[in-house]
Amino acid sequence: MLLAPDGASAVEAFRQREGEIHAVLLYLVMPGMDGAEAFRELRKLRPRVAVVLMTGHNEAEVVRGLQEQGLSGFLRKPFRPHQLVAALEQALVA
């Protein structure tokens, strides 16, 4: 597992270790580069990477737009561990 404090760091970590990463969990609201921007950058690096977005905010339009761009999954906080596992499993088999 790799952790990043913001979207730009997440994209850079992915760039450096892309072959080792099978799925990415992103928060929608992050400092600097937000989750939507990070998602688009990750898609440029690997178009089919599994990305699950998490948010506690009501950003339905943003999420809908990202789903149209191939977002693998979405979780609204708070969520339970089994929901996270299910979202990751679904993202990885899609």
mmCIF file with all atom_site columns, C-alpha atoms in Angstrom:
data_model
loop_
_atom_site.group_PDB
_atom_site.id
_atom_site.type_symbol
_atom_site.label_atom_id
_atom_site.label_alt_id
_atom_site.label_comp_id
_atom_site.label_asym_id
_atom_site.label_entity_id
_atom_site.label_seq_id
_atom_site.pdbx_PDB_ins_code
_atom_site.Cartn_x
_atom_site.Cartn_y
_atom_site.Cartn_z
_atom_site.occupancy
_atom_site.B_iso_or_equiv
_atom_site.pdbx_formal_charge
_atom_site.auth_seq_id
_atom_site.auth_comp_id
_atom_site.auth_asym_id
_atom_site.auth_atom_id
_atom_site.pdbx_PDB_model_num
ATOM 1  C CA . MET A 1 1  ? 0.000   0.000  0.000   1.00 0.00 ? 1  MET A CA 1
ATOM 2  C CA . LEU A 1 2  ? 1.216   3.480  -0.905  1.00 0.00 ? 2  LEU A CA 1
ATOM 3  C CA . LEU A 1 3  ? -0.141  6.630  0.714   1.00 0.00 ? 3  LEU A CA 1
ATOM 4  C CA . ALA A 1 4  ? 0.020   10.156 -0.676  1.00 0.00 ? 4  ALA A CA 1
ATOM 5  C CA . PRO A 1 5  ? -0.926  13.433 1.046   1.00 0.00 ? 5  PRO A CA 1
ATOM 6  C CA . ASP A 1 6  ? -2.411  15.027 -2.079  1.00 0.00 ? 6  ASP A CA 1
ATOM 7  C CA . GLY A 1 7  ? -3.346  14.413 -5.693  1.00 0.00 ? 7  GLY A CA 1
ATOM 8  C CA . ALA A 1 8  ? -0.050  15.519 -7.222  1.00 0.00 ? 8  ALA A CA 1
ATOM 9  C CA . SER A 1 9  ? 1.892   13.204 -4.898  1.00 0.00 ? 9  SER A CA 1
ATOM 10 C CA . ALA A 1 10 ? -0.475  10.353 -5.734  1.00 0.00 ? 10 ALA A CA 1
ATOM 11 C CA . VAL A 1 11 ? 0.065   10.825 -9.466  1.00 0.00 ? 11 VAL A CA 1
ATOM 12 C CA . GLU A 1 12 ? 3.840   10.970 -8.982  1.00 0.00 ? 12 GLU A CA 1
ATOM 13 C CA . ALA A 1 13 ? 3.840   7.814  -6.831  1.00 0.00 ? 13 ALA A CA 1
ATOM 14 C CA . PHE A 1 14 ? 1.772   6.078  -9.511  1.00 0.00 ? 14 PHE A CA 1
ATOM 15 C CA . ARG A 1 15 ? 4.167   7.254  -12.213 1.00 0.00 ? 15 ARG A CA 1
ATOM 16 C CA . GLN A 1 16 ? 7.168   5.874  -10.299 1.00 0.00 ? 16 GLN A CA 1
ATOM 17 C CA . ARG A 1 17 ? 5.601   2.511  -9.370  1.00 0.00 ? 17 ARG A CA 1
ATOM 18 C CA . GLU A 1 18 ? 2.927   2.058  -12.026 1.00 0.00 ? 18 GLU A CA 1
ATOM 19 C CA . GLY A 1 19 ? 3.674   -1.612 -12.650 1.00 0.00 ? 19 GLY A CA 1
ATOM 20 C CA . GLU A 1 20 ? 3.080   -2.451 -8.985  1.00 0.00 ? 20 GLU A CA 1
ATOM 21 C CA . ILE A 1 21 ? -0.258  -0.664 -8.610  1.00 0.00 ? 21 ILE A CA 1
ATOM 22 C CA . HIS A 1 22 ? -3.499  -2.473 -9.428  1.00 0.00 ? 22 HIS A CA 1
ATOM 23 C CA . ALA A 1 23 ? -6.046  -0.038 -7.967  1.00 0.00 ? 23 ALA A CA 1
ATOM 24 C CA . VAL A 1 24 ? -6.128  3.523  -6.676  1.00 0.00 ? 24 VAL A CA 1
ATOM 25 C CA . LEU A 1 25 ? -8.345  4.985  -3.943  1.00 0.00 ? 25 LEU A CA 1
ATOM 26 C CA . LEU A 1 26 ? -8.768  8.743  -4.238  1.00 0.00 ? 26 LEU A CA 1
ATOM 27 C CA . TYR A 1 27 ? -10.517 11.322 -2.100  1.00 0.00 ? 27 TYR A CA 1
ATOM 28 C CA . LEU A 1 28 ? -12.403 13.851 -4.171  1.00 0.00 ? 28 LEU A CA 1
ATOM 29 C CA . VAL A 1 29 ? -11.362 16.806 -2.013  1.00 0.00 ? 29 VAL A CA 1
ATOM 30 C CA . MET A 1 30 ? -7.583  17.019 -1.561  1.00 0.00 ? 30 MET A CA 1
ATOM 31 C CA . PRO A 1 31 ? -5.181  19.945 -1.299  1.00 0.00 ? 31 PRO A CA 1
ATOM 32 C CA . GLY A 1 32 ? -3.625  21.149 -4.542  1.00 0.00 ? 32 GLY A CA 1
ATOM 33 C CA . MET A 1 33 ? -4.667  18.675 -7.221  1.00 0.00 ? 33 MET A CA 1
ATOM 34 C CA . ASP A 1 34 ? -8.102  17.321 -6.310  1.00 0.00 ? 34 ASP A CA 1
ATOM 35 C CA . GLY A 1 35 ? -9.335  13.791 -6.895  1.00 0.00 ? 35 GLY A CA 1
ATOM 36 C CA . ALA A 1 36 ? -10.997 14.593 -10.235 1.00 0.00 ? 36 ALA A CA 1
ATOM 37 C CA . GLU A 1 37 ? -7.775  16.086 -11.617 1.00 0.00 ? 37 GLU A CA 1
ATOM 38 C CA . ALA A 1 38 ? -5.693  13.219 -10.218 1.00 0.00 ? 38 ALA A CA 1
ATOM 39 C CA . PHE A 1 39 ? -8.092  10.722 -11.820 1.00 0.00 ? 39 PHE A CA 1
ATOM 40 C CA . ARG A 1 40 ? -7.656  12.361 -15.229 1.00 0.00 ? 40 ARG A CA 1
ATOM 41 C CA . GLU A 1 41 ? -3.861  12.359 -14.861 1.00 0.00 ? 41 GLU A CA 1
ATOM 42 C CA . LEU A 1 42 ? -3.831  8.686  -13.845 1.00 0.00 ? 42 LEU A CA 1
ATOM 43 C CA . ARG A 1 43 ? -5.941  7.865  -16.921 1.00 0.00 ? 43 ARG A CA 1
ATOM 44 C CA . LYS A 1 44 ? -3.341  9.571  -19.119 1.00 0.00 ? 44 LYS A CA 1
ATOM 45 C CA . LEU A 1 45 ? -0.662  7.324  -17.619 1.00 0.00 ? 45 LEU A CA 1
ATOM 46 C CA . ARG A 1 46 ? -2.708  4.110  -17.765 1.00 0.00 ? 46 ARG A CA 1
ATOM 47 C CA . PRO A 1 47 ? -6.160  4.424  -19.346 1.00 0.00 ? 47 PRO A CA 1
ATOM 48 C CA . ARG A 1 48 ? -7.600  1.288  -17.719 1.00 0.00 ? 48 ARG A CA 1
ATOM 49 C CA . VAL A 1 49 ? -6.305  1.726  -14.168 1.00 0.00 ? 49 VAL A CA 1
ATOM 50 C CA . ALA A 1 50 ? -8.968  0.877  -11.565 1.00 0.00 ? 50 ALA A CA 1
ATOM 51 C CA . VAL A 1 51 ? -9.840  4.020  -9.608  1.00 0.00 ? 51 VAL A CA 1
ATOM 52 C CA . VAL A 1 52 ? -12.352 4.208  -6.750  1.00 0.00 ? 52 VAL A CA 1
ATOM 53 C CA . LEU A 1 53 ? -13.296 7.696  -5.602  1.00 0.00 ? 53 LEU A CA 1
ATOM 54 C CA . MET A 1 54 ? -14.338 8.507  -2.030  1.00 0.00 ? 54 MET A CA 1
ATOM 55 C CA . THR A 1 55 ? -16.047 11.622 -0.724  1.00 0.00 ? 55 THR A CA 1
ATOM 56 C CA . GLY A 1 56 ? -18.203 12.856 2.090   1.00 0.00 ? 56 GLY A CA 1
ATOM 57 C CA . HIS A 1 57 ? -19.412 15.756 -0.034  1.00 0.00 ? 57 HIS A CA 1
ATOM 58 C CA . ASN A 1 58 ? -22.433 15.893 -2.302  1.00 0.00 ? 58 ASN A CA 1
ATOM 59 C CA . GLU A 1 59 ? -20.658 16.193 -5.651  1.00 0.00 ? 59 GLU A CA 1
ATOM 60 C CA . ALA A 1 60 ? -23.070 14.157 -7.767  1.00 0.00 ? 60 ALA A CA 1
ATOM 61 C CA . GLU A 1 61 ? -22.337 16.015 -11.021 1.00 0.00 ? 61 GLU A CA 1
ATOM 62 C CA . VAL A 1 62 ? -18.571 15.634 -10.671 1.00 0.00 ? 62 VAL A CA 1
ATOM 63 C CA . VAL A 1 63 ? -18.886 11.926 -9.842  1.00 0.00 ? 63 VAL A CA 1
ATOM 64 C CA . ARG A 1 64 ? -21.304 11.345 -12.724 1.00 0.00 ? 64 ARG A CA 1
ATOM 65 C CA . GLY A 1 65 ? -18.863 13.009 -15.135 1.00 0.00 ? 65 GLY A CA 1
ATOM 66 C CA . LEU A 1 66 ? -15.993 10.863 -13.869 1.00 0.00 ? 66 LEU A CA 1
ATOM 67 C CA . GLN A 1 67 ? -18.096 7.721  -14.167 1.00 0.00 ? 67 GLN A CA 1
ATOM 68 C CA . GLU A 1 68 ? -18.654 8.600  -17.815 1.00 0.00 ? 68 GLU A CA 1
ATOM 69 C CA . GLN A 1 69 ? -14.851 8.787  -18.146 1.00 0.00 ? 69 GLN A CA 1
ATOM 70 C CA . GLY A 1 70 ? -14.408 5.293  -16.722 1.00 0.00 ? 70 GLY A CA 1
ATOM 71 C CA . LEU A 1 71 ? -14.312 5.723  -12.945 1.00 0.00 ? 71 LEU A CA 1
ATOM 72 C CA . SER A 1 72 ? -14.292 2.184  -11.543 1.00 0.00 ? 72 SER A CA 1
ATOM 73 C CA . GLY A 1 73 ? -16.170 2.837  -8.316  1.00 0.00 ? 73 GLY A CA 1
ATOM 74 C CA . PHE A 1 74 ? -17.499 5.397  -5.872  1.00 0.00 ? 74 PHE A CA 1
ATOM 75 C CA . LEU A 1 75 ? -17.935 5.395  -2.101  1.00 0.00 ? 75 LEU A CA 1
ATOM 76 C CA . ARG A 1 76 ? -19.748 8.025  -0.070  1.00 0.00 ? 76 ARG A CA 1
ATOM 77 C CA . LYS A 1 77 ? -18.335 8.515  3.412   1.00 0.00 ? 77 LYS A CA 1
ATOM 78 C CA . PRO A 1 78 ? -18.967 7.214  5.920   1.00 0.00 ? 78 PRO A CA 1
ATOM 79 C CA . PHE A 1 79 ? -18.757 3.676  4.636   1.00 0.00 ? 79 PHE A CA 1
ATOM 80 C CA . ARG A 1 80 ? -18.055 0.314  6.228   1.00 0.00 ? 80 ARG A CA 1
ATOM 81 C CA . PRO A 1 81 ? -14.990 -1.828 5.571   1.00 0.00 ? 81 PRO A CA 1
ATOM 82 C CA . HIS A 1 82 ? -17.011 -4.449 3.679   1.00 0.00 ? 82 HIS A CA 1
ATOM 83 C CA . GLN A 1 83 ? -18.237 -1.710 1.316   1.00 0.00 ? 83 GLN A CA 1
ATOM 84 C CA . LEU A 1 84 ? -14.647 -0.684 0.593   1.00 0.00 ? 84 LEU A CA 1
ATOM 85 C CA . VAL A 1 85 ? -13.660 -4.292 -0.071  1.00 0.00 ? 85 VAL A CA 1
ATOM 86 C CA . ALA A 1 86 ? -16.665 -4.761 -2.380  1.00 0.00 ? 86 ALA A CA 1
ATOM 87 C CA . ALA A 1 87 ? -15.867 -1.574 -4.325  1.00 0.00 ? 87 ALA A CA 1
ATOM 88 C CA . LEU A 1 88 ? -12.241 -2.637 -4.802  1.00 0.00 ? 88 LEU A CA 1
ATOM 89 C CA . GLU A 1 89 ? -13.201 -6.155 -5.842  1.00 0.00 ? 89 GLU A CA 1
ATOM 90 C CA . GLN A 1 90 ? -15.682 -4.823 -8.365  1.00 0.00 ? 90 GLN A CA 1
ATOM 91 C CA . ALA A 1 91 ? -13.156 -2.301 -9.712  1.00 0.00 ? 91 ALA A CA 1
ATOM 92 C CA . LEU A 1 92 ? -10.478 -4.938 -10.160 1.00 0.00 ? 92 LEU A CA 1
ATOM 93 C CA . VAL A 1 93 ? -12.695 -7.380 -12.100 1.00 0.00 ? 93 VAL A CA 1
ATOM 94 C CA . ALA A 1 94 ? -14.221 -4.727 -14.358 1.00 0.00 ? 94 ALA A CA 1
#
